[in-house]
């Protein structure tokens, strides 16, 4: 879907570039060996194919290609110093591994100046899966650490435009379900505004969209998103809609008439193209440039070459899966880095780096020592792959179970509060500079 196009000369500054990863090297045999570069776009995420075998996503390469910065030890130390909090396990373990201008947000916080968090979700039918939860869990933690407003965009319009056969009413219903699920992560309506694009379009939001869309040429959209002449004009117009919430003037109910509150956007690295473009536009429209913090994808049960997918039931753990279903999925589908027989496993040990149950545990086991012991024990063959699976099953059942309990308690009234732009969201820091 994404073509090799070159950067348009109309692109304002350096961050806007083609997101297609160009073919590496000039090996003549590439064709015969069935090589394919990794493909990471807002609509597709696939590892490279080498000799017909799907490889893990190469995140280092994405950092280089997209021109972002790696979150290194030094930045994490600064984070800990400025916030007084030990960095979240997603930061310590490189789940959120890349950023743009995160240090500027830390500077502001240090100076007592406000910022806000912006993230979003394309609401899909049914329930979210574990991979969808990660940015929200992380946002919740960031919100607790910084005490800042969070805005969540539900791109029901995007889903409608990019998914064949979906009706407008269905996509809106999916938004309402998604609010329930996001609420169940533990957010509070006093601090969090969750909006459906279908509802919120108009007012200050639409005014910003118009100004943004006037700045983006078709050439740029082609270069950044791989659109071509057969792409529907709805899709071509969409990027401005995802950009607008990055400017605080989109939310006068929260920020009054301030134009000077920047945001931090936690998102999957696949969403970077939208915000690369937004950052360039922000300078021209004299808005604050958004900062970004990028996450990796939670691997599919089948392994690190692809991410969990809503449309493939066996690739993901869904938030409405029963304990029995979770157990069955892990036991049946989770790719194991263990040896083929117990005897060999005891002798040679397993490989935690590709072991999906272990990898999932890295998202849940907060204790670094405990996690290191699991990896060590596995490598030595002391922990079997069955034991690793059992540990993972227990952790996921607990997490999903607790989530379901919180979700059952979310009422329609709760949902309405989150979605009400005028619901009082008083932030003391916003009245100061
Ligand atoms: N396009 C995203 C998706 O399909 C949704 C989204 C909108 C988003 N705004 C965002 C994601 C900001 C991260 C940050 O899921």
Tab-separated table of C-alpha atoms and ligand atoms in Angstrom:
chain	number	residue	atom	x	y	z
A	1	UNK	CA	0.000	0.000	0.000
A	2	UNK	CA	2.832	2.370	0.774
A	3	UNK	CA	4.855	3.264	-2.275
A	4	UNK	CA	8.465	4.264	-2.533
A	5	UNK	CA	8.035	7.964	-2.989
A	6	UNK	CA	10.638	10.602	-2.462
A	7	UNK	CA	10.366	13.498	-0.072
A	8	UNK	CA	8.465	16.327	-1.618
A	9	UNK	CA	10.395	19.571	-1.923
A	10	UNK	CA	7.332	21.207	-0.427
A	11	UNK	CA	7.876	19.461	2.892
A	12	UNK	CA	8.713	22.298	5.270
A	13	UNK	CA	11.558	20.878	7.320
A	14	UNK	CA	13.562	17.783	7.892
A	15	UNK	CA	11.276	15.676	10.075
A	16	UNK	CA	8.847	15.022	7.256
A	17	UNK	CA	10.073	12.117	5.277
A	18	UNK	CA	8.944	9.004	3.635
A	19	UNK	CA	8.008	6.342	6.118
A	20	UNK	CA	8.607	3.420	3.847
A	21	UNK	CA	11.827	1.732	4.771
A	22	UNK	CA	13.887	1.586	1.635
A	23	UNK	CA	15.512	-1.611	0.456
A	24	UNK	CA	18.831	-2.214	2.170
A	25	UNK	CA	22.061	-3.030	0.378
A	26	UNK	CA	22.371	-3.992	-3.234
A	27	UNK	CA	22.669	-7.717	-2.960
A	28	UNK	CA	21.818	-9.168	-6.358
A	29	UNK	CA	20.397	-12.300	-4.823
A	30	UNK	CA	17.842	-10.431	-2.819
A	31	UNK	CA	15.023	-11.324	-5.174
A	32	UNK	CA	15.781	-15.016	-5.121
A	33	UNK	CA	16.192	-15.082	-1.356
A	34	UNK	CA	12.699	-13.610	-0.865
A	35	UNK	CA	13.894	-10.602	1.072
A	36	UNK	CA	11.484	-7.927	2.145
A	37	UNK	CA	12.200	-4.889	4.244
A	38	UNK	CA	10.222	-4.346	7.415
A	39	UNK	CA	7.120	-2.314	6.886
A	40	UNK	CA	5.862	-0.066	9.664
A	41	UNK	CA	3.081	2.382	8.835
A	42	UNK	CA	-0.024	3.494	10.754
A	43	UNK	CA	-1.888	0.705	8.926
A	44	UNK	CA	0.630	-2.125	8.625
A	45	UNK	CA	3.305	-3.518	10.898
A	46	UNK	CA	5.452	-6.354	9.619
A	47	UNK	CA	8.998	-7.468	10.325
A	48	UNK	CA	11.468	-7.951	7.474
A	49	UNK	CA	11.416	-11.220	5.567
A	50	UNK	CA	14.776	-12.896	5.117
A	51	UNK	CA	14.922	-16.182	3.217
A	52	UNK	CA	11.185	-16.433	3.558
A	53	UNK	CA	11.329	-16.121	7.360
A	54	UNK	CA	9.651	-13.261	9.174
A	55	UNK	CA	12.094	-11.372	11.401
A	56	UNK	CA	11.449	-9.397	14.568
A	57	UNK	CA	10.787	-5.679	14.146
A	58	UNK	CA	14.135	-3.853	14.202
A	59	UNK	CA	13.452	-0.890	16.480
A	60	UNK	CA	16.952	0.554	16.225
A	61	UNK	CA	16.421	0.825	12.518
A	62	UNK	CA	13.105	2.580	13.031
A	63	UNK	CA	14.797	5.165	15.241
A	64	UNK	CA	17.313	5.820	12.479
A	65	UNK	CA	14.771	5.835	9.707
A	66	UNK	CA	12.229	8.036	11.476
A	67	UNK	CA	14.919	10.279	12.933
A	68	UNK	CA	13.774	9.971	16.554
A	69	UNK	CA	15.893	9.686	19.703
A	70	UNK	CA	16.487	6.643	21.811
A	71	UNK	CA	15.439	6.810	25.466
A	72	UNK	CA	18.762	6.156	27.149
A	73	UNK	CA	19.948	5.703	30.726
A	74	UNK	CA	20.826	9.359	31.047
A	75	UNK	CA	17.331	10.474	30.112
A	76	UNK	CA	15.827	7.954	32.521
A	77	UNK	CA	18.025	9.274	35.306
A	78	UNK	CA	16.877	12.771	34.532
A	79	UNK	CA	13.275	11.547	34.531
A	80	UNK	CA	13.725	10.003	37.973
A	81	UNK	CA	15.391	13.141	39.300
A	82	UNK	CA	12.778	15.551	37.960
A	83	UNK	CA	9.722	13.511	38.972
A	84	UNK	CA	11.006	11.806	42.101
A	85	UNK	CA	9.637	8.527	40.728
A	86	UNK	CA	11.416	5.395	39.683
A	87	UNK	CA	10.746	5.115	35.922
A	88	UNK	CA	7.838	2.827	35.045
A	89	UNK	CA	8.781	-0.699	34.032
A	90	UNK	CA	7.846	0.142	30.430
A	91	UNK	CA	10.592	2.787	30.498
A	92	UNK	CA	13.129	0.621	32.304
A	93	UNK	CA	12.527	-2.258	29.871
A	94	UNK	CA	12.446	-0.213	26.685
A	95	UNK	CA	8.754	-0.790	25.919
A	96	UNK	CA	8.655	2.964	25.440
A	97	UNK	CA	12.021	3.248	23.766
A	98	UNK	CA	12.082	6.333	21.567
A	99	UNK	CA	11.099	9.998	21.826
A	100	UNK	CA	11.077	13.465	20.360
A	101	UNK	CA	11.783	16.342	22.748
A	102	UNK	CA	10.874	14.472	25.933
A	103	UNK	CA	13.536	16.504	27.741
A	104	UNK	CA	11.593	19.693	26.960
A	105	UNK	CA	8.621	18.308	28.871
A	106	UNK	CA	10.869	17.469	31.809
A	107	UNK	CA	12.288	21.015	31.692
A	108	UNK	CA	8.802	22.464	31.859
A	109	UNK	CA	7.770	20.230	34.713
A	110	UNK	CA	10.872	21.279	36.585
A	111	UNK	CA	9.905	24.918	36.074
A	112	UNK	CA	6.357	24.263	37.307
A	113	UNK	CA	4.888	24.927	33.846
A	114	UNK	CA	1.964	22.816	32.647
A	115	UNK	CA	1.695	20.365	29.781
A	116	UNK	CA	-0.902	17.771	28.852
A	117	UNK	CA	-1.014	14.244	27.554
A	118	UNK	CA	-2.621	13.309	24.257
A	119	UNK	CA	-3.192	9.803	22.993
A	120	UNK	CA	-5.837	8.045	20.943
A	121	UNK	CA	-7.346	4.898	19.690
A	122	UNK	CA	-9.056	3.746	16.542
A	123	UNK	CA	-12.068	2.032	18.131
A	124	UNK	CA	-12.526	-1.455	16.819
A	125	UNK	CA	-15.380	-3.810	17.183
A	126	UNK	CA	-15.555	-5.889	20.309
A	127	UNK	CA	-12.855	-5.587	22.873
A	128	UNK	CA	-9.355	-4.209	23.064
A	129	UNK	CA	-6.464	-6.611	23.341
A	130	UNK	CA	-3.451	-6.466	25.606
A	131	UNK	CA	-1.403	-4.552	23.020
A	132	UNK	CA	-3.995	-1.761	23.016
A	133	UNK	CA	-3.796	-1.459	26.777
A	134	UNK	CA	-0.110	-0.578	26.950
A	135	UNK	CA	-0.315	3.119	25.928
A	136	UNK	CA	-3.258	3.618	28.285
A	137	UNK	CA	-1.582	1.952	31.240
A	138	UNK	CA	1.435	4.110	30.559
A	139	UNK	CA	-0.673	7.281	30.229
A	140	UNK	CA	-2.340	6.517	33.531
A	141	UNK	CA	1.031	6.257	35.182
A	142	UNK	CA	2.299	9.450	33.549
A	143	UNK	CA	-0.869	11.231	34.587
A	144	UNK	CA	-0.403	10.134	38.191
A	145	UNK	CA	3.260	11.167	38.182
A	146	UNK	CA	2.773	14.601	36.597
A	147	UNK	CA	-0.840	15.384	37.555
A	148	UNK	CA	-1.736	16.643	34.094
A	149	UNK	CA	-4.844	16.525	31.878
A	150	UNK	CA	-5.168	13.689	29.381
A	151	UNK	CA	-7.131	13.938	26.149
A	152	UNK	CA	-7.989	10.757	24.260
A	153	UNK	CA	-9.072	10.919	20.644
A	154	UNK	CA	-11.292	8.102	19.384
A	155	UNK	CA	-10.773	8.042	15.644
A	156	UNK	CA	-14.085	6.447	14.714
A	157	UNK	CA	-13.949	8.539	11.524
A	158	UNK	CA	-10.533	7.084	10.640
A	159	UNK	CA	-11.831	3.557	11.168
A	160	UNK	CA	-14.811	4.298	8.967
A	161	UNK	CA	-12.579	5.606	6.196
A	162	UNK	CA	-9.947	2.882	6.388
A	163	UNK	CA	-12.091	-0.163	7.008
A	164	UNK	CA	-14.283	-1.479	4.256
A	165	UNK	CA	-17.815	-2.470	5.190
A	166	UNK	CA	-18.017	-0.558	8.470
A	167	UNK	CA	-21.000	1.762	8.858
A	168	UNK	CA	-20.871	5.169	10.522
A	169	UNK	CA	-23.248	4.027	13.258
A	170	UNK	CA	-21.199	0.918	13.973
A	171	UNK	CA	-18.002	2.877	14.273
A	172	UNK	CA	-19.684	5.289	16.691
A	173	UNK	CA	-20.996	2.411	18.816
A	174	UNK	CA	-17.458	1.043	18.897
A	175	UNK	CA	-16.306	4.385	20.290
A	176	UNK	CA	-18.781	4.158	23.157
A	177	UNK	CA	-17.550	0.671	24.050
A	178	UNK	CA	-13.988	1.865	23.845
A	179	UNK	CA	-14.667	4.652	26.349
A	180	UNK	CA	-15.839	2.014	28.842
A	181	UNK	CA	-12.656	0.069	28.351
A	182	UNK	CA	-10.386	3.087	28.615
A	183	UNK	CA	-12.241	4.169	31.738
A	184	UNK	CA	-11.638	0.709	33.201
A	185	UNK	CA	-7.884	1.333	33.043
A	186	UNK	CA	-8.552	3.603	36.004
A	187	UNK	CA	-8.842	7.132	34.623
A	188	UNK	CA	-10.938	9.836	36.273
A	189	UNK	CA	-13.270	12.125	34.290
A	190	UNK	CA	-11.999	15.131	36.294
A	191	UNK	CA	-8.643	14.690	34.618
A	192	UNK	CA	-9.500	12.968	31.361
A	193	UNK	CA	-11.469	13.990	28.295
A	194	UNK	CA	-12.252	11.154	25.895
A	195	UNK	CA	-13.853	12.274	22.654
A	196	UNK	CA	-15.296	10.654	19.575
A	197	UNK	CA	-14.289	12.579	16.474
A	198	UNK	CA	-17.845	12.101	15.217
A	199	UNK	CA	-19.171	13.977	18.255
A	200	UNK	CA	-16.548	16.585	18.908
A	201	UNK	CA	-16.059	17.796	15.340
A	202	UNK	CA	-16.891	21.470	15.178
A	203	UNK	CA	-15.960	24.439	17.324
A	204	UNK	CA	-12.316	24.998	18.190
A	205	UNK	CA	-11.380	21.490	17.029
A	206	UNK	CA	-12.633	22.035	13.495
A	207	UNK	CA	-11.100	25.500	13.337
A	208	UNK	CA	-7.705	23.973	14.051
A	209	UNK	CA	-8.274	21.138	11.595
A	210	UNK	CA	-8.932	23.652	8.839
A	211	UNK	CA	-5.797	25.614	9.547
A	212	UNK	CA	-3.750	22.442	9.659
A	213	UNK	CA	-5.202	20.940	6.514
A	214	UNK	CA	-4.450	24.089	4.566
A	215	UNK	CA	-0.756	23.561	5.411
A	216	UNK	CA	-0.543	19.989	4.091
A	217	UNK	CA	-0.181	19.405	0.365
A	218	UNK	CA	-1.120	16.194	-1.391
A	219	UNK	CA	2.551	15.761	-2.265
A	220	UNK	CA	3.469	15.775	1.399
A	221	UNK	CA	0.664	13.405	2.359
A	222	UNK	CA	1.796	11.069	-0.422
A	223	UNK	CA	5.384	11.171	0.776
A	224	UNK	CA	4.553	10.649	4.431
A	225	UNK	CA	1.658	8.183	4.199
A	226	UNK	CA	2.091	6.567	0.806
A	227	UNK	CA	-1.270	7.809	-0.484
A	228	UNK	CA	-1.790	7.716	-4.221
A	229	UNK	CA	-4.297	9.036	-6.723
A	230	UNK	CA	-6.720	6.195	-5.988
A	231	UNK	CA	-6.835	6.924	-2.230
A	232	UNK	CA	-10.216	8.281	-1.148
A	233	UNK	CA	-10.205	11.996	-0.359
A	234	UNK	CA	-11.566	11.187	3.121
A	235	UNK	CA	-8.379	9.326	3.930
A	236	UNK	CA	-6.241	12.068	2.499
A	237	UNK	CA	-7.943	14.623	4.718
A	238	UNK	CA	-7.705	12.545	7.880
A	239	UNK	CA	-4.135	13.391	9.048
A	240	UNK	CA	-5.174	16.937	10.006
A	241	UNK	CA	-7.826	15.478	12.299
A	242	UNK	CA	-5.292	13.413	14.218
A	243	UNK	CA	-2.940	16.405	14.369
A	244	UNK	CA	-5.374	18.943	15.867
A	245	UNK	CA	-5.576	17.529	19.431
A	246	UNK	CA	-1.819	18.106	19.698
A	247	UNK	CA	-2.609	21.829	20.012
A	248	UNK	CA	-4.158	22.952	23.289
A	249	UNK	CA	-6.423	25.496	21.609
A	250	UNK	CA	-8.461	22.523	20.376
A	251	UNK	CA	-9.750	22.188	23.961
A	252	UNK	CA	-10.935	25.600	25.197
A	253	UNK	CA	-13.009	23.812	27.869
A	254	UNK	CA	-9.773	22.659	29.500
A	255	UNK	CA	-7.223	25.300	28.558
A	256	UNK	CA	-9.362	28.436	28.274
A	257	UNK	CA	-7.822	30.709	25.685
A	258	UNK	CA	-4.254	29.607	26.315
A	259	UNK	CA	-2.259	28.671	23.251
A	260	UNK	CA	0.978	27.941	25.049
A	261	UNK	CA	0.482	24.550	26.697
A	262	UNK	CA	2.408	21.848	24.850
A	263	UNK	CA	1.526	18.170	24.877
A	264	UNK	CA	3.343	14.912	25.265
A	265	UNK	CA	1.996	12.172	23.006
A	266	UNK	CA	2.522	8.580	24.099
A	267	UNK	CA	1.885	6.428	21.032
A	268	UNK	CA	3.005	3.374	19.105
A	269	UNK	CA	5.984	4.146	16.871
A	270	UNK	CA	3.726	3.493	13.856
A	271	UNK	CA	1.864	6.738	14.626
A	272	UNK	CA	5.007	8.854	14.324
A	273	UNK	CA	4.334	9.946	10.709
A	274	UNK	CA	1.237	11.874	11.827
A	275	UNK	CA	3.148	13.745	14.450
A	276	UNK	CA	6.270	14.372	12.443
A	277	UNK	CA	3.968	16.297	10.163
A	278	UNK	CA	2.212	17.950	13.129
A	279	UNK	CA	5.517	19.135	14.553
A	280	UNK	CA	6.433	20.842	11.304
A	281	UNK	CA	3.048	22.496	11.020
A	282	UNK	CA	3.097	23.683	14.635
A	283	UNK	CA	5.915	26.074	13.839
A	284	UNK	CA	4.051	27.613	10.968
A	285	UNK	CA	0.806	27.976	12.911
A	286	UNK	CA	2.653	29.242	15.985
A	287	UNK	CA	1.478	26.443	18.221
A	288	UNK	CA	3.682	24.657	20.707
A	289	UNK	CA	5.547	21.755	19.133
A	290	UNK	CA	4.312	18.442	20.566
A	291	UNK	CA	6.733	16.038	22.232
A	292	UNK	CA	6.448	12.322	21.668
A	293	UNK	CA	7.230	9.116	23.420
A	294	UNK	CA	7.058	5.997	21.256
A	295	UNK	CA	6.201	2.445	22.271
A	296	UNK	CA	7.050	-0.901	20.785
A	297	UNK	CA	4.358	-3.337	19.741
A	298	UNK	CA	3.318	-6.175	21.970
A	299	UNK	CA	4.298	-9.258	19.973
A	300	UNK	CA	1.603	-11.550	18.599
A	301	UNK	CA	1.303	-14.915	20.344
A	302	UNK	CA	3.010	-16.352	17.266
A	303	UNK	CA	6.198	-14.373	17.864
A	304	UNK	CA	8.098	-11.133	17.505
A	305	UNK	CA	7.664	-10.688	13.725
A	306	UNK	CA	4.177	-9.239	14.040
A	307	UNK	CA	1.970	-7.519	16.596
A	308	UNK	CA	-1.262	-8.616	18.210
A	309	UNK	CA	-4.092	-8.086	15.772
A	310	UNK	CA	-7.768	-7.503	16.510
A	311	UNK	CA	-8.785	-9.379	13.410
A	312	UNK	CA	-6.851	-12.567	14.264
A	313	UNK	CA	-8.303	-14.084	17.439
A	314	UNK	CA	-5.410	-16.509	17.944
A	315	UNK	CA	-2.807	-13.713	17.758
A	316	UNK	CA	-3.981	-11.829	20.829
A	317	UNK	CA	-5.294	-11.932	24.371
A	318	UNK	CA	-8.485	-9.888	24.454
A	319	UNK	CA	-9.707	-7.996	27.460
A	320	UNK	CA	-12.898	-10.080	27.546
A	321	UNK	CA	-11.112	-13.444	27.325
A	322	UNK	CA	-12.059	-15.855	30.104
A	323	UNK	CA	-9.357	-17.383	32.328
A	324	UNK	CA	-9.787	-20.679	30.459
A	325	UNK	CA	-9.397	-18.991	27.112
A	326	UNK	CA	-6.236	-17.203	28.213
A	327	UNK	CA	-4.784	-20.494	29.388
A	328	UNK	CA	-5.696	-22.233	26.194
A	329	UNK	CA	-4.295	-19.490	23.967
A	330	UNK	CA	-0.957	-19.346	25.770
A	331	UNK	CA	-0.581	-23.097	25.838
A	332	UNK	CA	-1.614	-23.571	22.242
A	333	UNK	CA	-0.287	-20.566	20.374
A	334	UNK	CA	2.416	-18.784	22.363
A	335	UNK	CA	5.723	-19.165	20.557
A	336	UNK	CA	8.226	-20.880	22.813
A	337	UNK	CA	11.950	-20.238	22.972
A	338	UNK	CA	12.392	-23.590	24.694
A	339	UNK	CA	13.941	-26.744	23.274
A	340	UNK	CA	11.883	-29.431	21.558
A	341	UNK	CA	12.218	-31.988	24.337
A	342	UNK	CA	12.507	-31.628	28.087
A	343	UNK	CA	15.804	-33.462	27.997
A	344	UNK	CA	17.288	-31.017	25.514
A	345	UNK	CA	15.822	-28.075	27.374
A	346	UNK	CA	17.524	-29.120	30.605
A	347	UNK	CA	20.765	-29.607	28.687
A	348	UNK	CA	20.892	-26.546	26.408
A	349	UNK	CA	18.430	-24.171	28.056
A	350	UNK	CA	15.865	-21.914	26.391
A	351	UNK	CA	16.058	-18.516	24.732
A	352	UNK	CA	13.972	-15.929	26.622
A	353	UNK	CA	14.500	-13.258	23.942
A	354	UNK	CA	12.134	-15.012	21.559
A	355	UNK	CA	9.949	-16.767	24.134
A	356	UNK	CA	6.548	-15.103	23.967
A	357	UNK	CA	5.389	-16.084	27.508
A	358	UNK	CA	8.617	-14.624	28.912
A	359	UNK	CA	8.300	-11.511	26.759
A	360	UNK	CA	4.765	-10.935	28.040
A	361	UNK	CA	6.030	-11.281	31.591
A	362	UNK	CA	8.448	-8.400	30.959
A	363	UNK	CA	5.339	-6.178	30.686
A	364	UNK	CA	3.894	-7.306	33.998
A	365	UNK	CA	6.519	-8.411	36.494
A	366	UNK	CA	7.594	-5.149	38.100
A	367	UNK	CA	10.425	-6.591	40.186
A	368	UNK	CA	13.601	-6.400	38.068
A	369	UNK	CA	15.375	-9.064	40.101
A	370	UNK	CA	12.491	-11.505	39.780
A	371	UNK	CA	12.384	-11.002	36.031
A	372	UNK	CA	16.154	-11.429	35.698
A	373	UNK	CA	15.890	-14.689	37.660
A	374	UNK	CA	13.214	-15.938	35.272
A	375	UNK	CA	15.437	-15.206	32.257
A	376	UNK	CA	18.495	-16.775	33.884
A	377	UNK	CA	16.621	-19.864	35.026
A	378	UNK	CA	15.252	-20.297	31.526
A	379	UNK	CA	18.640	-19.965	29.859
A	380	UNK	CA	20.061	-22.562	32.217
A	381	UNK	CA	17.202	-24.944	31.528
A	382	UNK	CA	16.090	-24.882	35.161
A	383	UNK	CA	12.771	-23.321	34.221
A	384	UNK	CA	10.878	-25.282	31.575
A	385	UNK	CA	8.776	-23.691	28.876
A	386	UNK	CA	5.696	-25.212	30.507
A	387	UNK	CA	6.586	-23.434	33.741
A	388	UNK	CA	7.184	-20.168	31.925
A	389	UNK	CA	3.793	-20.519	30.272
A	390	UNK	CA	2.099	-21.266	33.593
A	391	UNK	CA	3.630	-18.157	35.154
A	392	UNK	CA	2.509	-16.058	32.208
A	393	UNK	CA	-1.012	-17.488	32.276
A	394	UNK	CA	-1.368	-16.632	35.963
A	395	UNK	CA	-0.158	-13.059	35.444
A	396	UNK	CA	-2.460	-12.451	32.459
A	397	UNK	CA	-5.480	-14.025	34.133
A	398	UNK	CA	-4.995	-11.758	37.152
A	399	UNK	CA	-4.566	-8.659	35.024
A	400	UNK	CA	-7.493	-9.345	32.703
A	401	UNK	CA	-9.699	-10.466	35.605
A	402	UNK	CA	-9.073	-7.251	37.561
A	403	UNK	CA	-9.744	-5.216	34.430
A	404	UNK	CA	-13.054	-6.977	33.818
A	405	UNK	CA	-14.146	-6.279	37.350
A	406	UNK	CA	-13.435	-2.572	36.949
A	407	UNK	CA	-15.194	-2.537	33.605
A	408	UNK	CA	-18.352	-4.043	35.035
A	409	UNK	CA	-18.530	-1.085	37.416
A	410	UNK	CA	-18.454	1.533	34.619
A	411	UNK	CA	-21.934	2.987	34.092
A	412	UNK	CA	-23.374	4.935	31.213
A	413	UNK	CA	-23.212	7.984	33.431
A	414	UNK	CA	-19.445	7.499	33.839
A	415	UNK	CA	-19.064	7.256	30.084
A	416	UNK	CA	-20.997	10.482	29.596
A	417	UNK	CA	-18.782	12.344	32.056
A	418	UNK	CA	-15.609	11.363	30.222
A	419	UNK	CA	-17.151	12.441	26.923
A	420	UNK	CA	-18.553	15.740	28.174
A	421	UNK	CA	-16.169	18.531	27.124
A	422	UNK	CA	-17.670	20.800	29.794
A	423	UNK	CA	-17.281	18.385	32.682
A	424	UNK	CA	-15.187	20.378	35.202
A	425	UNK	CA	-11.504	19.584	34.882
A	426	UNK	CA	-9.771	22.010	37.193
A	427	UNK	CA	-5.992	21.971	37.007
A	428	UNK	CA	-4.267	24.336	39.381
A	429	UNK	CA	-1.113	24.356	37.236
A	430	UNK	CA	-3.071	25.719	34.278
A	431	UNK	CA	-3.832	28.987	36.010
A	432	UNK	CA	-0.107	29.607	36.412
A	433	UNK	CA	2.446	30.069	33.643
B	1	LIG	N1	-4.685	6.468	14.709
B	1	LIG	C1	-4.702	5.859	16.011
B	1	LIG	C2	-5.218	4.408	15.880
B	1	LIG	O1	-5.625	3.981	14.840
B	1	LIG	C3	-5.553	6.601	16.985
B	1	LIG	C4	-4.957	7.887	17.469
B	1	LIG	C5	-5.478	9.152	17.292
B	1	LIG	C6	-3.786	8.045	18.243
B	1	LIG	N2	-4.721	10.059	17.891
B	1	LIG	C7	-3.672	9.432	18.496
B	1	LIG	C8	-2.856	7.156	18.781
B	1	LIG	C9	-2.616	9.943	19.272
B	1	LIG	C10	-1.809	7.663	19.534
B	1	LIG	C11	-1.690	9.049	19.774
B	1	LIG	O2	-5.262	3.705	16.852
